[in-house]
Coordinates of C-alpha atoms in Angstrom, one line a residue:
M25 CA -48.0 97.5 22.2
L26 CA -48.5 99.9 25.2
R27 CA -48.5 97.1 27.6
R28 CA -44.9 96.2 26.9
W29 CA -43.6 99.9 27.7
T30 CA -42.2 100.3 31.0
F31 CA -43.5 103.0 33.5
A32 CA -40.5 105.5 32.5
Q33 CA -41.4 104.9 28.9
R34 CA -45.1 105.9 29.5
V35 CA -44.1 108.7 31.7
G36 CA -41.8 110.1 28.8
A37 CA -44.6 109.5 26.2
G38 CA -46.9 111.5 28.2
L39 CA -44.6 114.3 28.8
S40 CA -44.0 114.5 25.0
V41 CA -47.8 114.8 24.4
C42 CA -48.1 117.5 27.0
L43 CA -45.2 119.3 25.5
L44 CA -46.7 119.0 21.7
A45 CA -50.3 120.0 23.2
G46 CA -48.7 123.0 25.0
L47 CA -47.0 124.4 21.7
I48 CA -50.2 123.9 20.0
L49 CA -52.0 125.8 22.4
L50 CA -49.2 128.6 23.0
A51 CA -49.5 129.1 19.0
T52 CA -53.1 129.5 19.2
M53 CA -53.0 132.0 22.2
V54 CA -50.4 133.9 20.3
S55 CA -52.6 134.1 17.1
A56 CA -55.6 135.2 19.2
A57 CA -53.9 137.9 21.0
H58 CA -52.0 139.2 17.8
T59 CA -55.7 139.5 16.3
L60 CA -57.0 141.3 19.3
V61 CA -54.3 143.8 19.4
A62 CA -54.8 144.7 15.6
G63 CA -58.2 145.8 16.2
D64 CA -59.3 145.2 12.8
T65 CA -61.8 142.7 13.4
L66 CA -65.8 142.9 14.0
A67 CA -67.3 142.8 17.6
T68 CA -68.4 139.0 16.9
H69 CA -65.0 138.1 16.0
H70 CA -63.7 139.9 18.6
D71 CA -65.5 138.1 21.1
S72 CA -64.5 134.9 19.6
H73 CA -60.9 135.6 19.6
L74 CA -61.2 136.5 23.3
L75 CA -63.0 133.3 24.1
T76 CA -60.0 131.5 22.1
L77 CA -57.5 133.2 24.0
L78 CA -59.1 132.6 27.3
A79 CA -59.5 128.8 26.2
A80 CA -55.8 128.7 25.2
L81 CA -54.7 130.2 28.3
L82 CA -56.8 127.4 30.3
G83 CA -55.4 124.9 28.4
L84 CA -51.9 126.1 28.6
G85 CA -52.5 126.3 32.4
C86 CA -53.8 122.5 32.3
V87 CA -50.8 121.4 30.2
A88 CA -48.3 123.0 32.3
A89 CA -49.9 121.3 35.4
L90 CA -49.6 117.9 33.8
G91 CA -46.3 118.5 32.8
M92 CA -45.3 119.4 36.5
V93 CA -47.1 116.0 37.5
L94 CA -45.1 114.3 35.0
R95 CA -41.7 115.6 35.9
N96 CA -42.4 115.0 39.6
A97 CA -43.1 111.4 38.6
L98 CA -39.9 111.2 36.5
G99 CA -37.6 112.9 38.9
P100 CA -37.3 109.9 41.3
M101 CA -36.9 107.5 38.4
H102 CA -34.0 109.5 37.2
A103 CA -32.5 109.8 40.6
E104 CA -32.9 106.1 41.1
R105 CA -31.1 105.3 37.8
L106 CA -28.3 107.6 38.8
Q107 CA -28.0 105.8 42.1
S108 CA -28.0 102.4 40.6
E109 CA -25.2 103.4 38.4
Q110 CA -23.3 104.6 41.1
R111 CA -24.0 101.6 43.1
L112 CA -22.6 99.4 40.2
H113 CA -19.5 101.5 39.7
L114 CA -19.0 101.1 43.4
F115 CA -19.5 97.6 43.4
M116 CA -17.1 96.8 40.4
D117 CA -14.6 99.1 42.1
G118 CA -15.0 97.5 45.5
V119 CA -14.6 93.8 44.6
S120 CA -10.8 93.0 44.6
D121 CA -10.6 89.5 44.6
Y122 CA -12.6 89.0 41.3
A123 CA -12.3 90.4 38.0
L124 CA -15.9 91.7 36.8
C125 CA -16.3 92.6 33.3
F126 CA -19.1 93.2 30.6
L127 CA -18.8 92.1 27.1
E128 CA -20.5 92.9 24.0
P129 CA -22.2 90.2 21.9
D130 CA -19.1 89.9 19.7
G131 CA -16.8 89.6 22.6
K132 CA -15.6 93.2 22.9
V133 CA -14.9 94.4 26.7
S134 CA -17.5 97.3 27.3
C135 CA -16.7 97.6 31.0
W136 CA -13.7 96.7 33.1
S137 CA -13.4 96.6 36.9
T138 CA -10.7 97.9 39.5
G139 CA -10.5 93.9 40.4
A140 CA -9.9 93.0 36.8
E141 CA -7.4 95.5 36.6
R142 CA -5.8 94.4 39.7
L143 CA -5.8 90.5 38.5
T144 CA -4.4 91.1 35.0
G145 CA -2.5 94.2 34.8
W146 CA -4.6 95.5 32.0
T147 CA -6.2 98.9 32.9
S148 CA -9.7 100.1 31.6
E149 CA -8.2 102.2 28.9
D150 CA -6.1 99.2 27.6
I151 CA -8.8 96.8 27.5
V152 CA -12.2 98.5 26.9
G153 CA -13.0 98.0 23.0
Q154 CA -10.6 95.3 22.7
D155 CA -11.6 91.7 22.2
V156 CA -11.6 89.4 25.3
E157 CA -9.5 86.7 23.4
L158 CA -6.7 89.0 24.6
L159 CA -7.0 87.5 27.8
H160 CA -6.8 83.8 26.8
V161 CA -3.8 81.9 26.0
P162 CA -2.8 81.6 22.3
D163 CA -3.6 77.9 22.4
A164 CA -7.0 78.5 23.5
V165 CA -7.4 81.4 21.0
S166 CA -6.3 79.3 18.2
R167 CA -8.8 76.6 19.1
C168 CA -11.5 79.3 19.3
V169 CA -12.4 78.3 22.9
P170 CA -13.5 82.0 24.1
A171 CA -16.1 82.1 20.9
S172 CA -17.3 78.7 22.0
Y173 CA -17.6 79.9 25.6
R174 CA -19.9 82.7 24.5
E175 CA -21.8 80.5 22.2
R176 CA -22.5 78.0 25.2
A177 CA -23.4 80.7 27.4
A178 CA -25.9 82.5 25.0
R179 CA -27.3 79.1 24.6
E180 CA -27.6 77.7 28.3
R181 CA -27.9 81.3 29.9
R182 CA -24.7 81.0 32.0
L183 CA -21.3 78.8 31.6
Q184 CA -18.8 78.0 34.2
S185 CA -15.2 77.0 33.2
E186 CA -11.7 76.9 34.4
G187 CA -8.6 77.4 32.3
W188 CA -5.3 79.2 31.9
R189 CA -5.7 83.3 31.5
M190 CA -2.9 85.8 30.4
R191 CA -2.0 89.0 32.2
K192 CA -0.5 92.0 30.6
D193 CA 3.1 91.0 31.5
G194 CA 2.7 87.8 29.7
S195 CA 2.3 85.4 33.0
R196 CA -0.3 83.0 33.3
F197 CA -2.7 82.1 36.2
W198 CA -5.4 79.5 36.4
A199 CA -8.9 81.1 36.4
E200 CA -12.3 80.0 37.4
S201 CA -14.9 82.0 35.2
L202 CA -18.5 82.4 35.2
L203 CA -19.9 83.8 31.9
T204 CA -23.7 85.0 32.2
A205 CA -25.6 86.0 29.0
L206 CA -27.7 89.3 29.5
Y207 CA -31.1 89.6 27.6
D208 CA -33.5 92.3 27.3
D209 CA -37.4 92.2 27.9
A210 CA -37.7 91.4 24.2
G211 CA -35.4 88.5 24.4
R212 CA -32.5 90.0 22.6
L213 CA -28.9 89.1 23.7
Q214 CA -27.4 92.4 24.9
G215 CA -23.9 91.0 26.0
F216 CA -22.3 88.9 28.6
A217 CA -21.1 89.6 32.3
E218 CA -18.0 87.6 33.4
V219 CA -17.0 87.1 36.7
T220 CA -13.1 85.5 37.1
R221 CA -11.0 84.7 39.9
D222 CA -7.5 83.4 40.3
I223 CA -7.3 79.7 41.7
T224 CA -3.9 79.0 41.0
E225 CA -2.7 78.3 44.5
R226 CA -5.8 76.2 45.2
K227 CA -5.1 73.9 42.1
R228 CA -1.5 73.7 42.9
T229 CA -2.5 72.8 46.5
E230 CA -4.8 70.2 45.1
R231 CA -2.2 68.8 42.8
M232 CA 0.4 68.6 45.8
Q233 CA -2.1 66.9 47.9
A234 CA -3.0 64.4 45.2
L235 CA 0.8 63.8 44.4
L236 CA 1.6 63.1 48.2
A237 CA -1.4 60.7 48.5
E238 CA 0.2 59.0 45.0
A239 CA 3.6 59.0 46.7
G240 CA 2.1 57.2 49.7
R241 CA 1.1 54.4 47.2
V242 CA 4.1 54.2 45.2
L243 CA 6.9 54.6 47.3
Q244 CA 7.1 51.1 49.2
P245 CA 10.1 50.0 50.6
Q246 CA 9.6 46.5 49.4
A247 CA 10.3 47.9 45.6
G248 CA 14.0 48.4 46.6
A249 CA 16.1 51.6 46.8
E250 CA 16.8 51.7 42.9
A251 CA 13.1 51.1 42.0
L252 CA 12.2 53.7 44.6
G253 CA 14.4 56.6 43.1
A254 CA 13.0 55.9 39.6
D255 CA 9.3 55.9 40.8
L256 CA 10.2 59.1 42.8
T257 CA 11.4 61.1 39.6
R258 CA 8.7 59.8 37.4
L259 CA 5.9 61.1 40.2
C260 CA 7.1 64.4 39.9
V261 CA 7.3 64.7 35.9
P262 CA 5.2 66.3 34.4
E263 CA 3.1 66.9 37.1
V264 CA 5.5 69.5 39.1
A265 CA 8.6 69.5 36.8
D266 CA 9.7 69.2 33.3
A267 CA 12.9 67.3 34.6
C268 CA 13.5 65.7 37.9
V269 CA 16.9 64.2 39.0
L270 CA 17.6 62.2 42.1
Y271 CA 21.2 62.9 43.6
L272 CA 22.6 60.3 45.9
P273 CA 26.1 60.6 47.8
D274 CA 28.6 57.8 46.8
E275 CA 31.4 56.5 49.2
D276 CA 33.5 59.2 48.4
G277 CA 31.2 61.9 49.6
H278 CA 30.6 63.1 45.9
V279 CA 26.9 63.1 44.6
R280 CA 25.9 61.3 41.3
P281 CA 22.6 61.0 39.8
G282 CA 20.5 57.9 40.8
A283 CA 17.5 58.4 39.0
V284 CA 16.6 60.7 36.1
T285 CA 13.2 61.7 34.6
C286 CA 12.6 64.1 31.8
A287 CA 9.5 65.2 30.0
D288 CA 10.9 65.1 26.6
A289 CA 13.0 62.0 25.8
A290 CA 14.9 63.7 23.3
T291 CA 16.3 66.5 25.7
Q292 CA 16.9 63.8 28.4
T293 CA 19.8 62.4 26.3
R294 CA 21.3 65.8 26.1
L295 CA 21.3 65.7 30.2
W296 CA 23.9 63.0 30.7
E297 CA 27.0 64.9 29.8
P298 CA 26.5 67.4 32.7
L299 CA 24.9 64.8 34.8
L300 CA 27.9 62.5 34.7
R301 CA 30.5 65.2 36.0
R302 CA 30.9 65.6 39.7
P303 CA 30.0 68.8 41.3
A304 CA 32.0 70.3 44.0
R305 CA 30.5 70.4 47.5
D306 CA 30.5 74.2 47.4
E307 CA 28.8 74.6 44.2
P308 CA 25.2 75.5 44.4
G309 CA 22.2 73.2 43.7
P310 CA 22.2 69.3 44.5
A311 CA 25.7 68.9 45.8
R312 CA 25.4 71.7 48.3
V313 CA 22.1 70.6 49.2
V314 CA 23.3 67.0 50.3
Y315 CA 26.3 68.7 52.1
T316 CA 24.4 71.2 54.1
G317 CA 20.8 69.7 54.5
R318 CA 19.3 72.8 53.1
A319 CA 16.9 73.2 50.4
E320 CA 18.0 75.8 47.5
R321 CA 15.1 77.7 45.2
F322 CA 15.8 79.8 42.2
A323 CA 12.1 81.1 41.6
E324 CA 12.7 82.9 38.3
V325 CA 15.9 82.3 35.9
D326 CA 16.6 84.0 32.7
P327 CA 18.1 81.1 30.4
E328 CA 20.1 83.8 28.6
R329 CA 21.7 85.2 31.7
L330 CA 22.4 82.7 34.4
P331 CA 22.8 84.0 38.1
A332 CA 26.6 84.4 38.6
S333 CA 26.8 81.8 41.4
V334 CA 25.5 79.2 38.9
N335 CA 27.0 80.2 35.6
D336 CA 30.2 78.6 35.8
S337 CA 29.1 75.5 37.5
T338 CA 27.9 72.0 36.4
Y339 CA 24.4 72.8 37.7
G340 CA 24.7 75.8 35.4
E341 CA 25.5 73.3 32.3
L342 CA 22.4 71.4 33.2
W343 CA 20.3 74.7 33.0
R344 CA 21.6 75.5 29.7
A345 CA 21.0 72.1 28.4
L346 CA 17.4 72.2 29.3
G347 CA 16.5 76.0 29.2
V348 CA 15.6 76.2 32.9
R349 CA 13.5 79.0 34.0
S350 CA 12.9 78.0 37.7
A351 CA 14.6 75.3 39.8
L352 CA 14.2 73.6 43.2
S353 CA 16.5 71.3 45.3
V354 CA 15.2 69.5 48.5
P355 CA 17.2 67.5 51.0
L356 CA 16.2 63.8 51.8
I357 CA 16.6 63.6 55.2
V358 CA 16.0 61.0 57.8
D359 CA 16.9 60.9 61.4
N360 CA 19.1 64.0 60.8
R361 CA 21.0 62.1 57.8
V362 CA 20.9 63.3 54.4
L363 CA 20.2 60.5 52.1
G364 CA 20.2 62.6 48.8
A365 CA 18.8 65.5 47.0
L366 CA 15.6 65.9 44.8
C367 CA 16.3 68.3 42.0
L368 CA 13.4 69.7 40.0
L369 CA 13.8 71.9 36.8
S370 CA 11.2 73.5 35.0
T371 CA 11.3 74.9 31.6
R372 CA 7.8 76.5 31.3
P373 CA 7.4 80.4 31.5
H374 CA 4.5 80.2 33.6
R375 CA 5.8 77.6 36.2
H376 CA 7.8 79.0 38.8
Y377 CA 8.8 77.4 42.1
G378 CA 7.5 79.5 44.9
A379 CA 7.7 78.9 48.9
A380 CA 4.4 76.8 48.8
D381 CA 6.1 74.4 46.1
Q382 CA 9.0 74.1 48.4
A383 CA 7.0 73.2 51.5
F384 CA 5.2 70.8 49.7
L385 CA 8.3 69.1 47.9
E386 CA 10.3 69.0 51.5
E387 CA 7.2 67.0 52.7
L388 CA 7.4 64.7 49.6
S389 CA 11.0 64.3 50.2
S390 CA 10.6 63.5 53.7
R391 CA 8.4 60.7 52.7
A392 CA 10.7 59.5 50.2
A393 CA 13.6 59.6 52.4
L394 CA 11.7 57.4 54.8
A395 CA 10.9 54.9 52.0
L396 CA 14.4 54.8 50.9
D397 CA 15.7 54.4 54.6
N398 CA 13.4 51.5 55.0
A399 CA 14.3 49.9 51.9
R400 CA 18.0 50.2 53.0
L401 CA 17.0 48.5 56.2
L402 CA 14.8 45.9 54.5
A403 CA 17.7 45.0 52.1
A404 CA 20.1 44.6 55.1
T405 CA 17.5 42.4 57.1
Q406 CA 16.8 40.3 53.9
G407 CA 20.7 40.0 53.7
A408 CA 20.9 38.8 57.5
L409 CA 18.0 36.5 57.2
E410 CA 19.5 35.0 54.1
L411 CA 22.7 34.7 56.1
I412 CA 20.8 33.0 59.0
G413 CA 19.0 30.7 56.4
V414 CA 22.4 29.5 54.9
A415 CA 23.9 29.2 58.5
A416 CA 20.8 26.9 59.7
H417 CA 21.1 24.9 56.7
D418 CA 24.7 24.1 57.0
L419 CA 24.4 23.6 60.8
G420 CA 21.6 21.1 60.5
N421 CA 23.7 18.0 59.2
P422 CA 26.5 18.1 61.8
L423 CA 23.6 18.5 64.6
S424 CA 21.6 15.5 63.4
S425 CA 25.0 13.6 63.1
L426 CA 25.9 14.6 66.7
Q427 CA 22.4 13.7 68.0
L428 CA 22.8 10.1 66.6
R429 CA 26.3 9.8 68.0
L430 CA 25.3 10.8 71.4
R431 CA 22.2 8.6 71.2
R432 CA 24.2 5.7 70.3
L433 CA 26.9 6.5 72.7
R434 CA 24.3 6.5 75.5
L435 CA 22.7 3.2 74.6
Q436 CA 26.5 1.7 74.4
C437 CA 27.6 3.1 77.5
A438 CA 24.5 2.7 79.9
P439 CA 24.4 -1.1 80.6
A440 CA 28.2 -1.2 81.2
N441 CA 27.8 1.7 83.5
A442 CA 24.7 0.7 85.4
E443 CA 26.2 1.5 88.8
D444 CA 27.2 5.0 87.8
P445 CA 23.8 6.8 86.5
R446 CA 25.5 10.0 86.3
L447 CA 27.1 9.2 82.8
R448 CA 23.6 8.1 81.4
E449 CA 22.1 11.3 82.8
G450 CA 25.0 13.4 81.4
L451 CA 24.6 11.8 77.9
L452 CA 20.8 12.1 78.0
L453 CA 21.1 15.8 79.1
A454 CA 23.5 16.5 76.4
E455 CA 21.3 14.8 73.7
D456 CA 18.5 16.9 74.8
E457 CA 20.3 20.0 74.5
T458 CA 21.4 19.0 71.0
K459 CA 17.8 18.4 70.0
R460 CA 16.9 21.9 71.4
L461 CA 19.6 23.4 69.4
G462 CA 18.2 21.3 66.5
R463 CA 14.5 22.8 66.7
L464 CA 16.1 26.3 67.1
V465 CA 18.1 25.7 63.9
H466 CA 15.0 24.6 62.1
N467 CA 13.1 27.5 63.4
L468 CA 15.7 29.8 62.2
L469 CA 15.7 28.2 58.9
D470 CA 12.0 28.6 58.6
L471 CA 11.9 32.1 59.8
S472 CA 14.6 33.0 57.3
R473 CA 12.3 31.3 54.4
L474 CA 9.2 32.9 56.0
S475 CA 10.8 36.5 55.8
G476 CA 11.9 36.3 52.5
G477 CA 8.6 34.8 51.1
R478 CA 10.3 31.7 50.0
L479 CA 8.5 28.9 52.0
E480 CA 7.6 25.9 50.0
L481 CA 5.1 23.2 51.0
E482 CA 5.2 19.8 49.5
A483 CA 1.9 18.3 49.9
R484 CA 1.9 14.6 50.0
P485 CA -0.5 11.8 51.4
M486 CA 0.1 11.3 55.1
D487 CA -1.6 10.2 58.4
L488 CA -1.7 12.5 61.2
V489 CA -2.2 9.9 63.7
E490 CA 1.0 8.2 62.6
L491 CA 2.8 11.5 62.7
A492 CA 1.6 12.1 66.3
R493 CA 2.7 8.9 67.6
E494 CA 6.1 9.2 65.9
V495 CA 6.6 12.8 67.5
V496 CA 5.5 11.4 70.9
A497 CA 7.8 8.4 70.5
R498 CA 11.0 10.9 69.7
H499 CA 9.9 13.0 72.9
E500 CA 9.6 10.1 75.4
D501 CA 13.0 10.8 77.0
Q502 CA 12.2 14.3 77.5
A503 CA 9.2 13.7 78.7
T504 CA 10.5 11.1 81.4
A505 CA 12.9 13.7 82.4
A506 CA 10.3 16.3 82.9
G507 CA 8.1 13.8 84.8
C508 CA 5.3 13.9 82.1
A509 CA 3.2 11.4 81.3
L510 CA 3.0 11.8 77.4
T511 CA 0.1 10.0 75.7
V512 CA -1.7 10.1 72.4
H513 CA -5.4 9.6 71.7
A514 CA -6.8 9.0 68.3
R515 CA -9.8 7.2 66.7
G516 CA -9.0 5.8 63.2
A517 CA -6.6 7.4 60.8
A518 CA -6.6 11.1 59.8
S519 CA -5.4 11.0 56.3
G520 CA -4.8 14.1 54.2
R521 CA -2.4 15.8 51.8
W522 CA -0.1 18.1 53.8
D523 CA 3.7 18.8 54.1
R524 CA 4.8 16.3 56.6
Q525 CA 8.1 17.9 57.5
R526 CA 6.3 21.1 58.3
L527 CA 3.6 19.6 60.4
D528 CA 6.2 17.5 62.1
R529 CA 7.8 20.9 63.0
V530 CA 4.4 22.3 64.1
L531 CA 3.6 19.3 66.6
T532 CA 7.4 19.1 67.8
N533 CA 7.2 22.9 68.9
L534 CA 3.8 22.4 70.6
V535 CA 5.0 18.9 72.4
S536 CA 8.2 20.5 73.5
N537 CA 6.6 23.8 75.0
A538 CA 3.9 21.5 76.8
L539 CA 6.6 19.4 78.4
K540 CA 8.8 22.6 79.3
F541 CA 5.9 24.5 81.1
G542 CA 3.6 21.7 82.1
R543 CA 6.9 19.8 84.0
G544 CA 5.5 17.2 86.5
Q545 CA 2.0 16.9 84.8
P546 CA 0.7 14.9 82.1
V547 CA 0.5 15.9 78.4
E548 CA -2.0 14.8 76.0
V549 CA -1.8 14.9 72.3
R550 CA -5.3 14.1 70.7
V551 CA -6.0 13.8 66.9
E552 CA -9.6 14.4 65.8
H553 CA -11.4 14.8 62.6
D554 CA -14.7 15.4 60.7
A555 CA -16.0 15.4 57.3
H556 CA -14.1 18.9 56.6
K557 CA -11.3 19.3 58.9
A558 CA -8.6 17.5 60.8
R559 CA -7.4 18.7 64.4
L560 CA -4.2 18.4 66.4
I561 CA -4.6 19.1 70.0
V562 CA -1.9 19.4 72.4
R563 CA -3.0 19.8 76.3
D564 CA -0.8 20.4 79.2
H565 CA -1.7 21.1 82.8
G566 CA 0.8 23.5 83.8
A567 CA 0.5 27.1 85.1
G568 CA -1.5 28.3 82.1
I569 CA -1.3 31.5 80.2
P570 CA -3.1 34.9 81.5
V571 CA -5.8 36.1 79.1
E572 CA -4.3 39.3 78.4
D573 CA -1.1 37.6 77.1
Q574 CA -2.8 35.1 74.6
Q575 CA -3.3 37.8 72.0
R576 CA 0.5 38.1 71.5
L577 CA 1.4 34.7 72.1
F578 CA 2.1 33.9 68.4
A579 CA 3.8 36.9 67.6
R580 CA 7.6 37.0 66.4
F581 CA 10.0 37.1 69.5
E582 CA 7.2 37.2 72.0
R583 CA 7.7 35.0 75.3
V584 CA 4.8 34.6 77.5
T585 CA 6.0 32.8 80.5
T586 CA 6.2 33.4 84.3
D587 CA 9.5 31.2 84.3
S588 CA 12.5 33.8 83.6
H589 CA 14.7 30.7 83.3
A590 CA 13.0 29.1 80.5
P591 CA 15.1 29.1 77.4
G592 CA 14.0 30.1 74.0
F593 CA 13.7 33.2 71.8
G594 CA 9.8 33.3 71.3
L595 CA 10.0 31.9 67.7
G596 CA 8.4 28.7 68.1
L597 CA 4.7 29.7 68.3
Y598 CA 5.1 32.2 65.4
I599 CA 6.6 29.8 63.3
V600 CA 3.9 27.3 64.1
R601 CA 1.3 29.7 63.2
Q602 CA 2.8 30.6 60.0
L603 CA 3.3 27.1 59.1
V604 CA -0.3 26.2 60.0
E605 CA -1.8 29.0 57.8
A606 CA 0.3 28.2 54.9
H607 CA -1.6 25.0 54.9
G608 CA -4.8 27.0 55.1
G609 CA -5.4 26.2 58.7
T610 CA -5.8 28.0 62.0
I611 CA -4.5 27.7 65.4
R612 CA -6.0 29.0 68.4
V613 CA -5.3 28.7 72.3
H614 CA -7.5 28.0 75.2
S615 CA -6.0 28.7 78.9
R616 CA -6.5 29.5 82.4
Q617 CA -4.0 30.3 84.9
G618 CA -3.6 27.2 87.1
E619 CA -5.4 25.0 84.7
G620 CA -2.8 24.5 81.9
A621 CA -3.0 25.5 78.3
E622 CA -4.6 23.7 75.2
F623 CA -3.3 24.6 71.6
T624 CA -5.6 23.5 68.7
V625 CA -4.5 23.1 65.2
E626 CA -7.3 22.9 62.5
L627 CA -6.2 21.9 59.0
P628 CA -8.7 21.4 56.0
F629 CA -8.7 18.2 53.9
S630 CA -7.5 19.9 50.4
L631 CA -6.7 16.9 48.3
E632 CA -6.1 19.3 45.5
V633 CA -3.4 21.4 47.2
P634 CA -0.8 22.4 44.8
V635 CA 2.7 20.6 45.2
S636 CA 4.4 24.0 45.7
V637 CA 2.7 26.9 47.9
V638 CA 4.3 30.2 48.7
A639 CA 3.5 31.2 52.2
A640 CA 3.1 34.9 52.5
I641 CA 4.9 36.6 55.4
R642 CA 2.8 37.9 58.2
A643 CA 4.2 41.1 59.6

């Protein structure tokens, strides 16, 4: 049993024994001295009492010496204890960023630091002796969360947790706590030590960053302006607001709600009456934000006493309908243009919008404004492309008729005017121009369909060799005018299921480019195939294409040519690539300056290709 005693306990026990022995010896000495003084004893007894007195004096001296030794040993230990207590108090008073407290096993607060007082507002006199449940939110107390935390900490020796905590003024903060169980040498639970810090701002920053990341995924211009507005308000509720309204300006300059989201569906029905009223430009809130382009924030609002500037406004009616306790309105600005205003409303007592919230929401609104503007531009572009498609479709038939009439006129008039070749050349030139115009119209029609994702392929059995010979025959006059020998090289048939009209367009564009840039040199069209793929190869012997320009050759509106007078808009090869890839094929170019260019189209033999395939647009 003695082995379990500490050194201080042993010294204390020894000191107690010495004190007891000293008292016994002192009593014996007093008794012997009293007998000697009385003088009524015999000589033998006198000597015996004298010896007893001397022995008592000697024993008392030894006990005093031992007491002094024990006292000298216990003194430093007492001083060390006082110093430890002083250091503990200095530590608890000096740590201001953390709340330090000690709890009894039943959860009552036994010690409270200065940092805890600064964090929660509770003084040591207020909280010591009270239950720690006073610091937890009512919902957590009703679910016995503090007691369960102590049970887990006692079982696992320590417990780290996060959750809402209460301040003395009733406000909340998000706390990170470490609860450590304290045991003595005998293994008995003596209480708990709890370290708590406020991480509200860190959690808010993490939530805002996650919100911005989610916004990048959700706010896509392809969804359209209306869907973007709905997604934006849903993104903010309930993460950063209990209700969110996107206000957009109309043609008259007034603002109107474009999208509304509320955490409570029953409350949302009460919002429409104040929302449908048109606020004046000088009214506080979203209307003034749209007009000035500056954010407005009401950090703390008393639902019973609204600010005087808001009390009689449409915005104030909205606040009363919701019971708003904090409000923030930020503008949606892109290129110095205000596209609208995002209004966030909070009805929770513990959620107030501060400067950090405003900064994050302004970043979110700038991204939303860019997405909304891109959606507007995309819608306008889609409308323009649809108009181009309709115009190209309507121009196709008159151009085909004009080409036939010019060809017939050339064939009829040429024999009768053989002595005047100018008429034939003029008709031939006019026919070539109508053919070029026809290719441009078809390219614009395909561009419209590609950009709108509406290109449909009609896969039917066909022979590439037959198509190549047909296209070459159609370009004989153009080849003659360019001074090019146009030939077809093929071995056997190359049959498969493809869209004949689109492959005709591919080969027509490639042959036309070869005749245009390989003027005066031969142009070859080859058709090859193996067990897996068919190949269309168009080669000219013109000036060639620089290696650094070959990467952008198939981009939209890119023209790679050394001849500034060569007509074109840079759409032909872009459309060729899109049509080839819509068939599941590839196109590549091999060229060196001064050695001409060779374009190779590879197409798979896809006998099971669906009748209708939608080609995805490539940016």
